[in-house]
Coordinates of C-alpha atoms in Angstrom, one line a residue:
Chain A
M1 CA -24.3 346.0 8.9
T2 CA -21.4 347.4 7.2
R3 CA -19.9 348.3 10.4
F4 CA -20.2 344.5 11.5
L5 CA -18.6 343.4 8.4
H6 CA -15.8 346.0 8.7
W7 CA -15.3 344.7 12.1
V8 CA -15.0 341.1 10.9
G9 CA -12.8 342.0 8.0
V10 CA -10.6 343.9 10.1
H11 CA -10.1 341.2 12.8
A12 CA -9.8 338.5 10.4
L13 CA -7.0 340.2 9.0
A14 CA -5.3 340.9 12.4
I15 CA -5.6 337.0 13.3
A16 CA -4.0 336.2 10.0
A17 CA -1.2 338.6 10.7
A18 CA -1.1 337.6 14.1
L19 CA -0.5 334.0 13.2
F20 CA 2.6 335.2 11.0
F21 CA 4.0 336.7 14.3
V22 CA 3.3 334.2 16.8
L23 CA 3.5 330.8 14.9
P24 CA 7.4 330.8 14.9
F25 CA 7.5 331.2 18.6
V26 CA 5.0 328.3 19.0
F27 CA 7.3 325.9 16.6
I28 CA 10.4 327.1 18.6
F29 CA 8.6 326.1 21.7
L30 CA 7.2 322.8 20.6
T31 CA 10.6 321.8 18.9
A32 CA 12.3 322.7 22.2
L33 CA 10.5 320.0 24.0
M34 CA 10.7 317.4 21.6
S35 CA 13.2 314.2 21.9
D36 CA 16.0 314.0 20.2
Q37 CA 14.9 311.5 17.6
Q38 CA 11.6 313.4 17.0
A39 CA 13.5 316.8 16.4
L40 CA 15.1 315.4 13.4
T41 CA 11.6 314.5 11.5
R42 CA 8.9 316.6 10.2
D43 CA 6.5 316.3 13.0
L44 CA 5.1 319.6 14.3
W45 CA 3.8 318.3 17.5
P46 CA 5.8 316.8 20.5
D47 CA 4.8 312.8 20.9
S48 CA 6.3 313.4 24.4
W49 CA 7.1 316.4 26.4
H50 CA 10.8 316.6 27.1
W51 CA 10.8 319.3 29.8
E52 CA 14.4 318.4 30.9
N53 CA 15.7 319.7 27.5
L54 CA 15.8 323.1 29.3
R55 CA 17.7 321.8 31.9
T56 CA 20.1 320.0 29.7
V57 CA 20.8 323.1 27.9
W58 CA 21.2 325.1 31.1
E59 CA 23.7 322.8 32.4
T60 CA 25.8 322.8 29.3
P61 CA 29.2 323.8 30.4
G62 CA 29.7 327.6 29.4
F63 CA 26.1 328.3 29.3
L64 CA 25.9 330.0 33.0
T65 CA 29.3 331.8 32.2
W66 CA 27.5 333.3 29.1
W67 CA 24.7 334.4 31.0
K68 CA 26.9 336.0 33.7
N69 CA 29.1 337.7 31.0
T70 CA 26.0 339.0 29.3
L71 CA 24.7 340.3 32.4
L72 CA 28.1 342.2 33.5
Y73 CA 28.2 343.8 29.7
A74 CA 24.6 344.7 29.6
G75 CA 24.3 346.0 33.2
L76 CA 27.6 347.6 33.4
G77 CA 27.4 348.9 30.0
T78 CA 23.9 350.5 30.9
A79 CA 24.8 352.1 33.8
L80 CA 27.8 354.0 32.2
T81 CA 25.9 354.9 29.3
L82 CA 23.5 356.7 31.6
L83 CA 26.2 358.4 33.4
S84 CA 28.1 359.6 30.7
S85 CA 25.3 360.5 28.2
I86 CA 22.7 362.4 30.3
P87 CA 25.1 365.4 31.0
V88 CA 26.1 365.7 27.4
A89 CA 22.4 365.2 26.2
Y90 CA 21.4 368.2 28.5
A91 CA 24.4 370.5 27.4
L92 CA 23.5 370.0 23.6
A93 CA 19.5 370.2 24.8
R94 CA 19.9 373.4 26.7
F95 CA 23.5 375.3 26.5
K96 CA 24.0 378.0 23.7
F97 CA 27.5 377.3 22.4
R98 CA 29.5 378.0 19.2
G99 CA 29.7 374.6 17.2
R100 CA 26.6 373.2 18.8
N101 CA 25.2 372.2 15.7
V102 CA 28.3 370.5 14.4
A103 CA 28.4 368.6 17.6
L104 CA 24.8 367.5 17.0
M105 CA 25.5 366.2 13.4
L106 CA 28.6 364.5 14.4
V107 CA 26.4 362.7 17.3
I108 CA 23.9 361.7 14.2
A109 CA 26.9 360.7 12.0
T110 CA 28.5 358.2 14.8
M111 CA 24.8 356.9 15.5
M112 CA 24.3 356.0 12.1
L113 CA 28.1 354.4 11.6
P114 CA 28.2 350.9 11.2
A115 CA 30.5 349.5 13.9
Q116 CA 32.7 347.8 11.2
V117 CA 34.0 351.2 9.9
V118 CA 36.3 352.0 12.7
I119 CA 36.8 348.1 14.1
V120 CA 40.4 347.6 12.6
P121 CA 42.1 350.5 14.4
M122 CA 39.8 349.8 17.4
Y123 CA 40.6 346.2 17.8
L124 CA 44.5 346.9 17.2
F125 CA 44.0 349.7 20.1
W126 CA 42.6 347.3 22.6
A127 CA 44.5 344.0 21.5
K128 CA 48.1 345.5 21.0
Q129 CA 48.4 348.4 23.0
L130 CA 46.1 347.7 26.0
H131 CA 46.3 344.0 25.9
L132 CA 42.5 343.5 26.4
S133 CA 41.1 341.1 23.8
G134 CA 39.7 337.9 25.0
T135 CA 37.8 340.2 27.6
L136 CA 34.7 342.3 27.3
W137 CA 36.3 345.6 28.5
P138 CA 36.8 346.9 25.1
L139 CA 33.2 347.0 24.9
I140 CA 32.0 348.1 28.4
I141 CA 34.6 351.1 28.8
P142 CA 33.6 353.0 25.6
M143 CA 30.3 353.3 27.3
A144 CA 31.9 355.3 30.1
F145 CA 32.3 358.0 27.1
T146 CA 28.9 358.4 26.1
D147 CA 26.8 356.4 23.3
A148 CA 25.4 358.4 20.2
F149 CA 22.0 356.9 20.1
S150 CA 21.4 357.6 24.0
V151 CA 22.6 361.2 23.9
F152 CA 20.6 361.8 20.6
L153 CA 17.3 360.1 22.4
L154 CA 17.9 362.0 25.5
R155 CA 18.3 365.3 24.0
Q156 CA 15.0 364.9 21.9
F157 CA 13.3 364.4 25.0
L158 CA 15.1 367.1 27.0
L159 CA 14.1 369.6 24.4
T160 CA 10.6 369.0 25.5
I161 CA 10.9 370.0 28.9
P162 CA 10.1 373.9 29.4
K163 CA 13.2 375.9 30.2
D164 CA 11.4 377.9 33.0
Y165 CA 11.8 375.0 35.3
V166 CA 15.4 375.3 35.3
D167 CA 15.5 378.9 35.4
A168 CA 13.3 378.8 38.5
A169 CA 15.6 376.7 40.3
K170 CA 18.8 378.8 39.2
V171 CA 16.9 381.8 40.7
D172 CA 16.5 379.7 43.9
G173 CA 20.3 379.5 43.9
C174 CA 20.9 376.1 42.2
G175 CA 24.0 375.6 40.1
E176 CA 23.7 374.1 36.5
F177 CA 24.3 370.4 38.0
K178 CA 22.2 370.5 41.0
A179 CA 19.3 371.8 38.6
L180 CA 20.0 368.9 36.3
V181 CA 20.0 366.2 39.1
R182 CA 17.2 368.0 41.0
I183 CA 14.8 369.2 38.6
V184 CA 15.5 367.8 35.1
L185 CA 16.1 364.4 35.8
P186 CA 13.2 363.4 37.7
M187 CA 11.0 364.8 34.9
A188 CA 12.9 362.9 32.2
K189 CA 12.2 359.6 33.8
P190 CA 10.5 358.2 31.1
A191 CA 13.2 359.0 28.3
I192 CA 16.1 357.4 31.0
A193 CA 14.0 354.1 31.5
A194 CA 13.8 353.9 27.6
V195 CA 17.5 354.6 27.0
A196 CA 18.5 351.9 29.6
L197 CA 16.4 349.7 28.0
F198 CA 17.6 350.2 24.5
Q199 CA 20.9 349.8 25.8
F200 CA 20.6 347.1 27.7
F201 CA 19.1 345.0 24.8
Y202 CA 21.8 346.5 22.4
C203 CA 24.5 344.9 24.4
W204 CA 22.4 341.5 25.4
N205 CA 21.7 341.4 21.4
D206 CA 25.3 342.5 20.5
Y207 CA 26.9 339.8 18.2
F208 CA 29.6 341.8 16.3
G209 CA 31.4 343.2 19.3
P210 CA 32.1 339.8 21.4
Q211 CA 32.8 338.2 17.9
I212 CA 35.7 340.5 17.6
Y213 CA 36.9 341.0 21.0
A214 CA 35.8 337.8 23.3
S215 CA 36.0 334.9 20.7
E216 CA 39.5 333.9 21.4
N217 CA 38.5 333.2 25.0
P218 CA 35.3 331.0 25.6
A219 CA 35.3 332.1 29.3
A220 CA 34.3 335.6 27.9
W221 CA 31.5 334.7 25.5
T222 CA 28.2 336.4 25.7
L223 CA 24.7 334.5 25.2
S224 CA 24.5 336.0 21.6
Y225 CA 27.9 334.9 20.7
G226 CA 27.7 331.5 22.4
L227 CA 24.4 330.6 21.2
E228 CA 25.7 330.3 17.7
S229 CA 28.5 328.3 18.8
F230 CA 26.3 326.1 20.8
K231 CA 24.4 325.1 17.5
G232 CA 27.9 324.0 16.4
A233 CA 28.5 321.7 19.5
H234 CA 24.9 320.2 19.0
H235 CA 24.7 320.6 15.1
T236 CA 22.2 317.7 14.6
N237 CA 20.0 318.5 17.9
W238 CA 17.4 321.0 16.9
N239 CA 15.5 320.4 20.0
L240 CA 18.3 321.4 22.3
T241 CA 19.3 324.5 19.7
M242 CA 15.6 325.7 20.2
A243 CA 15.5 325.1 23.9
A244 CA 18.8 327.4 23.9
T245 CA 17.0 329.9 21.9
L246 CA 14.2 330.1 24.0
L247 CA 16.2 330.8 27.0
V248 CA 17.9 333.5 25.4
M249 CA 14.7 335.0 24.1
A250 CA 13.1 334.7 27.5
P251 CA 14.4 337.3 29.5
V252 CA 14.2 339.9 26.8
I253 CA 10.1 338.9 26.4
I254 CA 9.8 338.9 30.3
L255 CA 11.4 342.2 30.7
F256 CA 9.1 343.7 27.9
F257 CA 6.0 342.8 29.9
F258 CA 7.1 344.8 32.8
A259 CA 8.3 347.6 30.8
Q260 CA 5.9 347.8 27.9
K261 CA 5.3 351.9 28.0
A262 CA 8.9 352.4 28.3
F263 CA 9.5 350.3 25.2
I264 CA 6.8 352.0 23.3
E265 CA 7.8 355.5 24.5
G266 CA 11.3 355.1 23.4
V267 CA 10.5 353.5 19.9
T268 CA 8.0 356.5 19.4
L269 CA 10.5 359.2 20.6
T270 CA 13.3 358.1 18.0
G271 CA 10.9 357.8 15.2
V272 CA 8.4 360.8 15.6
K273 CA 10.0 363.3 17.3
G274 CA 13.0 363.1 15.3
Chain B
M1 CA 33.2 394.3 30.7
T2 CA 35.4 391.9 32.7
S3 CA 32.8 390.3 34.7
L4 CA 30.7 389.7 31.3
R5 CA 34.2 388.2 30.0
Q6 CA 34.5 386.0 33.2
K7 CA 30.8 385.0 32.8
H8 CA 31.6 383.9 29.1
R9 CA 34.6 381.9 30.1
R10 CA 32.7 380.3 33.2
E11 CA 30.0 379.3 30.7
T12 CA 32.5 377.6 28.2
L13 CA 34.0 375.8 31.0
R14 CA 30.8 374.5 32.3
T15 CA 29.8 373.6 28.7
L16 CA 33.0 371.7 28.1
A17 CA 32.7 370.1 31.6
F18 CA 29.3 368.4 30.6
L19 CA 30.3 367.7 27.1
S20 CA 33.5 366.0 28.3
P21 CA 32.8 362.4 28.3
W22 CA 31.6 362.7 24.6
L23 CA 34.4 364.9 23.7
I24 CA 36.8 362.2 24.7
G25 CA 34.4 359.2 23.3
V26 CA 34.2 360.9 19.9
S27 CA 37.8 361.5 19.6
V28 CA 39.0 358.2 20.7
F29 CA 36.3 356.0 19.2
F30 CA 35.5 357.8 16.3
L31 CA 37.9 360.5 14.8
Y32 CA 41.3 358.5 15.8
P33 CA 40.1 355.2 14.3
L34 CA 38.7 356.9 11.2
V35 CA 42.0 358.7 10.6
S36 CA 43.7 355.4 11.2
T37 CA 41.4 353.5 8.4
V38 CA 42.4 355.9 6.1
Y39 CA 46.3 355.5 7.0
F40 CA 46.0 351.9 6.7
S41 CA 44.0 351.6 3.4
F42 CA 47.2 352.8 1.9
M43 CA 49.5 350.5 4.0
K44 CA 50.3 346.9 3.5
Y45 CA 49.8 345.5 7.0
D46 CA 49.1 342.1 8.4
G47 CA 48.6 343.4 12.0
F48 CA 52.1 341.9 13.1
R49 CA 55.1 343.0 10.8
P50 CA 55.3 346.8 10.9
P51 CA 53.1 348.5 8.1
T52 CA 54.5 349.5 5.0
W53 CA 53.4 351.9 2.1
N54 CA 51.3 350.3 -0.6
G55 CA 49.7 353.1 -2.3
L56 CA 46.7 352.4 -4.1
Q57 CA 47.3 348.6 -4.3
N58 CA 44.5 347.9 -1.5
W59 CA 42.1 350.0 -3.4
Q60 CA 42.8 348.3 -6.7
Y61 CA 42.6 344.8 -5.2
V62 CA 39.1 345.3 -3.4
F63 CA 37.6 346.8 -6.6
T64 CA 39.2 344.3 -9.3
S65 CA 40.5 341.2 -7.8
Y66 CA 38.7 340.7 -4.5
P67 CA 35.8 338.0 -5.5
F68 CA 33.7 339.2 -2.3
F69 CA 33.2 342.9 -3.0
W70 CA 30.7 343.2 -6.3
P71 CA 28.3 340.6 -4.8
A72 CA 28.2 342.0 -1.4
L73 CA 27.3 345.5 -2.8
R74 CA 24.7 343.9 -5.3
N75 CA 23.2 342.1 -2.3
T76 CA 22.9 345.6 -0.3
L77 CA 21.4 346.9 -3.4
W78 CA 18.8 344.0 -3.6
L79 CA 17.9 344.4 0.3
V80 CA 17.6 348.1 -0.1
I81 CA 15.3 348.0 -2.9
V82 CA 13.3 344.9 -1.7
M83 CA 13.9 344.4 2.0
V84 CA 13.7 348.2 2.9
A85 CA 10.6 348.6 0.6
L86 CA 8.5 345.7 2.2
R87 CA 9.6 346.4 5.4
V88 CA 7.8 350.1 5.2
L89 CA 4.9 348.8 3.5
F90 CA 4.4 345.7 5.7
G91 CA 4.9 348.1 8.8
L92 CA 2.7 350.7 7.7
G93 CA 0.1 348.0 6.6
I94 CA 0.4 346.4 10.2
G95 CA 0.3 349.9 11.7
L96 CA -3.0 350.6 9.8
L97 CA -4.6 347.5 11.1
I98 CA -3.7 348.0 14.5
T99 CA -5.2 351.5 14.7
K100 CA -8.4 349.8 13.1
V101 CA -8.8 346.8 15.5
K102 CA -11.4 347.3 18.1
T103 CA -11.4 344.3 20.1
G104 CA -8.2 342.5 21.6
A105 CA -6.1 345.6 20.5
G106 CA -3.6 344.9 23.4
F107 CA -3.1 341.3 22.4
F108 CA -2.6 342.2 18.8
R109 CA -0.2 345.1 19.6
T110 CA 1.7 342.7 21.7
A111 CA 1.8 339.9 19.3
F112 CA 3.0 342.4 16.6
Y113 CA 5.8 343.8 18.5
L114 CA 7.5 340.9 20.4
P115 CA 9.5 339.7 17.6
Y116 CA 11.4 342.7 17.2
L117 CA 12.8 342.2 20.8
A118 CA 14.0 338.5 19.8
P119 CA 17.9 338.8 20.0
P120 CA 19.1 338.9 16.3
V121 CA 21.1 335.8 16.6
A122 CA 18.3 333.7 18.4
A123 CA 15.6 335.0 15.5
T124 CA 18.0 333.9 13.0
M125 CA 18.8 330.3 14.1
A126 CA 14.8 330.2 14.9
F127 CA 14.4 330.9 11.1
A128 CA 17.0 328.8 10.0
F129 CA 15.2 326.1 11.8
L130 CA 11.7 327.3 10.7
L131 CA 12.8 327.3 7.1
N132 CA 15.2 324.2 7.0
P133 CA 14.5 322.9 3.6
G134 CA 14.0 319.1 5.0
T135 CA 12.6 319.0 8.1
G136 CA 11.5 322.8 9.0
P137 CA 7.8 323.5 9.9
V138 CA 7.4 325.7 6.7
N139 CA 8.1 323.2 4.4
S140 CA 6.3 320.6 6.2
I141 CA 3.3 322.7 5.8
L142 CA 3.7 323.8 2.2
R143 CA 4.6 319.9 1.5
S144 CA 1.2 319.1 3.3
I145 CA -1.0 321.6 1.3
G146 CA 0.8 320.4 -2.1
L147 CA 2.7 323.8 -2.4
P148 CA 6.5 323.8 -3.9
Q149 CA 9.1 323.8 -1.0
P150 CA 12.0 326.5 -1.5
G151 CA 15.6 325.8 -0.3
W152 CA 15.5 329.1 1.5
F153 CA 18.7 329.5 3.3
N154 CA 20.2 326.6 1.1
D155 CA 19.4 328.1 -2.2
P156 CA 21.0 331.5 -3.4
S157 CA 17.7 332.7 -4.9
W158 CA 15.8 332.2 -1.9
S159 CA 18.3 333.2 0.6
K160 CA 17.4 336.9 0.6
P161 CA 13.7 336.3 0.5
A162 CA 14.4 334.4 3.5
L163 CA 16.2 337.2 5.2
T164 CA 13.6 339.3 4.0
M165 CA 11.0 337.3 5.9
L166 CA 13.0 337.4 9.0
A167 CA 13.2 341.1 8.6
L168 CA 9.4 341.5 8.3
W169 CA 8.9 339.2 11.3
G170 CA 10.7 341.7 13.3
I171 CA 8.8 344.9 12.2
G172 CA 7.7 345.9 15.8
D173 CA 9.4 349.1 15.8
L174 CA 8.2 350.5 12.9
M175 CA 4.6 349.5 13.5
V176 CA 4.8 351.7 16.7
I177 CA 6.1 354.4 15.0
F178 CA 3.4 354.3 12.0
M179 CA 0.8 353.8 14.7
A180 CA 1.6 356.9 16.7
S181 CA 1.8 359.1 13.4
L182 CA -1.4 357.5 12.0
L183 CA -3.2 358.4 15.4
D184 CA -1.7 362.2 15.0
V185 CA -3.6 362.7 11.9
P186 CA -6.3 365.4 12.9
K187 CA -9.9 363.7 12.8
E188 CA -11.7 366.7 11.4
Q189 CA -9.8 366.1 8.1
Y190 CA -11.1 362.7 7.9
E191 CA -14.5 364.2 8.5
A192 CA -14.2 367.0 6.2
A193 CA -13.2 364.3 3.3
S194 CA -16.0 362.3 4.1
L195 CA -18.5 365.3 4.0
D196 CA -17.2 365.8 0.4
G197 CA -17.7 362.2 -0.5
A198 CA -14.2 360.6 -0.3
G199 CA -14.2 356.8 -0.1
A200 CA -11.8 354.8 1.8
W201 CA -9.2 354.8 -0.5
Q202 CA -9.3 358.4 -1.2
R203 CA -9.2 359.4 2.4
F204 CA -5.8 357.2 2.7
R205 CA -4.7 358.6 -0.5
F206 CA -5.5 362.3 0.1
V207 CA -5.5 362.6 3.9
T208 CA -3.7 359.9 5.7
L209 CA -0.6 359.8 3.2
P210 CA 0.2 363.7 3.1
N211 CA 0.1 363.3 7.1
I212 CA 2.3 360.7 7.4
S213 CA 4.7 361.2 4.6
P214 CA 7.4 362.5 6.7
I215 CA 7.4 359.5 8.7
V216 CA 7.5 357.3 5.7
L217 CA 10.7 359.2 4.4
F218 CA 12.0 358.8 7.8
A219 CA 11.5 354.8 7.7
V220 CA 12.7 354.6 4.3
V221 CA 16.0 356.4 5.1
T222 CA 16.8 354.6 8.4
G223 CA 15.9 351.4 6.9
V224 CA 18.7 352.1 4.2
I225 CA 20.9 352.9 7.0
Q226 CA 20.2 349.7 8.6
T227 CA 20.8 347.7 5.8
M228 CA 24.5 349.2 5.3
Q229 CA 25.1 347.7 8.8
Y230 CA 23.2 344.5 8.1
Y231 CA 25.6 341.8 9.5
T232 CA 24.6 339.5 12.1
Q233 CA 21.2 338.0 10.4
P234 CA 23.0 337.2 7.1
L235 CA 26.3 335.7 8.7
V236 CA 24.6 333.5 11.1
A237 CA 21.9 332.2 8.7
G238 CA 24.8 331.4 6.4
K239 CA 26.7 329.6 9.1
V240 CA 23.6 327.6 10.3
A241 CA 22.6 326.6 7.0
S242 CA 25.7 325.5 5.9
G243 CA 26.5 323.5 8.8
V244 CA 30.0 325.2 9.3
I245 CA 29.3 326.6 12.7
G246 CA 31.3 326.9 15.8
G247 CA 33.2 329.2 17.8
A248 CA 36.7 330.7 17.3
G249 CA 39.1 329.4 14.6
Q250 CA 36.3 328.0 12.7
Q251 CA 37.1 329.0 9.3
F252 CA 33.6 329.8 7.2
E253 CA 33.5 330.9 3.8
P254 CA 31.0 334.0 4.0
G255 CA 28.3 334.4 1.9
Y256 CA 26.8 330.8 1.7
P257 CA 24.9 330.0 -0.4
D258 CA 27.1 330.9 -3.3
K259 CA 28.0 334.8 -1.9
S260 CA 24.4 335.3 -1.8
T261 CA 24.1 336.4 1.9
L262 CA 27.4 338.7 1.7
T263 CA 27.0 342.0 3.0
L264 CA 29.6 345.0 3.1
P265 CA 30.3 344.8 7.2
Q266 CA 31.0 341.0 6.7
L267 CA 33.9 341.9 4.3
V268 CA 35.5 344.1 7.1
Y269 CA 35.6 340.9 9.4
H270 CA 36.5 338.4 6.4
L271 CA 39.6 340.7 5.4
G272 CA 40.6 342.2 8.5
F273 CA 40.1 339.2 10.8
Q274 CA 40.3 336.0 9.0
R275 CA 42.6 337.1 6.0
F276 CA 44.8 339.6 8.3
D277 CA 44.6 342.0 5.5
T278 CA 44.2 345.3 7.4
G279 CA 44.7 347.4 4.3
G280 CA 41.8 345.6 2.3
A281 CA 39.4 345.7 5.4
S282 CA 40.0 349.6 5.7
V283 CA 39.3 350.1 2.0
I284 CA 35.9 348.2 2.7
A285 CA 35.3 350.1 5.8
L286 CA 35.7 353.5 4.1
V287 CA 33.2 352.3 1.3
L288 CA 31.0 351.6 3.8
F289 CA 31.7 355.0 5.8
A290 CA 30.8 356.8 2.6
L291 CA 27.6 355.0 1.8
A292 CA 26.4 355.4 5.5
M293 CA 27.2 359.3 5.4
V294 CA 25.6 359.7 2.2
F295 CA 22.4 358.3 3.4
T296 CA 22.9 360.1 7.0
A297 CA 23.0 363.3 4.8
F298 CA 19.4 362.4 3.6
L299 CA 18.3 361.5 6.9
L300 CA 19.6 365.1 8.5
R301 CA 17.5 366.5 5.5
S302 CA 14.5 364.9 6.0
M303 CA 14.7 365.5 9.8
S304 CA 15.0 369.3 9.4
E305 CA 12.2 369.4 7.0
R306 CA 10.0 367.7 9.4
S307 CA 11.0 370.2 12.1
A308 CA 10.5 373.0 9.8
A309 CA 7.0 371.8 8.8

């Protein structure tokens, strides 16, 4: 009997908590499908379902460009991050060299550093010397030179791979690089997937970077930056704004359902094995 | 002997080769701008005319005359104490709850986790809508059950609680971290405690808590560091609630309402990119740097204690 009551109590609490997490999505969805007029009222439920709102948003000038830009930033950024961060993480996890601890602390320090700390000189560098403001390149190019969080996460994982595997490969005549590509990378797939996802979402969600470098040129805006200005252009229309919000959230949520394991493993890796 | 030295040199070259992307990155995108920021903090520079020596005037201006600095620092303190504490408590609570759920655990875990993935701009705009004082669903519900309806993002005394609710909504990462550490607590310890007659609270206090305390510390420190970087949510919330929104060129007085959503990172943008005061922005950046590094030192210590344990 007490076990039954315990079961009821736990599940009642879980349902109450779930309401807090799920209801915002429900209200966003319901409002996104209201008519312009009804979205201005206190109504919670649409009188009629305006699915065409999603289409209106999709066809708003610029919206498609923001998608393309975001995909370019997130896709290229993620690929470059992986290419550059894997060898560095491997060296930090495996090689013995003087200054390794200092290097590791520098990685953690840059990981914890707010982007704003270095933004003024960085902006001047990209805008005045390389004339690349108004584009997303100042955000993408640095990823060819590693991302601290990715290096850290990969290193934490690589430490858990037994050294013997690499040593055995070397006995068989593999060089260090070949051993990394042939032996270590296949074993590190979960960590690589987690890093790729996190980096992709970092770029997808980034607001500050595009605000600094792309704001002057609407053709270079990303979804996160464009979404806010979308509210500006339609600032009485909560229905269209919420429809746009839905469309920006959707890919992240869809991807989650395909890659749940990698997400959860990534979060656990950052927190527990630190 | 020679071959040993050759081997050593080969290893050094190999290490340098593997590290080269990071060595370039950290020099160009971290050390160089950090040194420049120190330099600019002593210069008068509007980004156009050549910089001129300004001594400590930028520092003096930020600390004594810039009206946004102290409110931003006070807000950060508020957020660190209230938002971080609630996030850790709530995350732990949700983590505990999910380990006890027997039926539909997959559904609940997904429900608790998903908001964490919502892009910050989208989540903030959604909350600005949900908490809209006049027509938002939250106040509509409060009205229908006869409760007072706060002004949320439009009321300086409610804007930070509203941001805190938004932060609690995105608790998914902490939930997962706590869940994993709770499942790692050895079962025998619970059994032993039960045999000794410990109740639920005593089991939590004397078994669970000591086992997960390193994770709690980790969550607190990373929470504080995240708060130092808190930028997008307060900015977007202030913009949407004030009705002053839009793209390039739109002037926005940050911190709406009444400086209550100002955070230090916003000041770098305000001074450097809206007022073209590179020197002042650099001072703020260095303050931010100092704070971030102090808490990173705490983080490193808590991490080394954990790996030693």
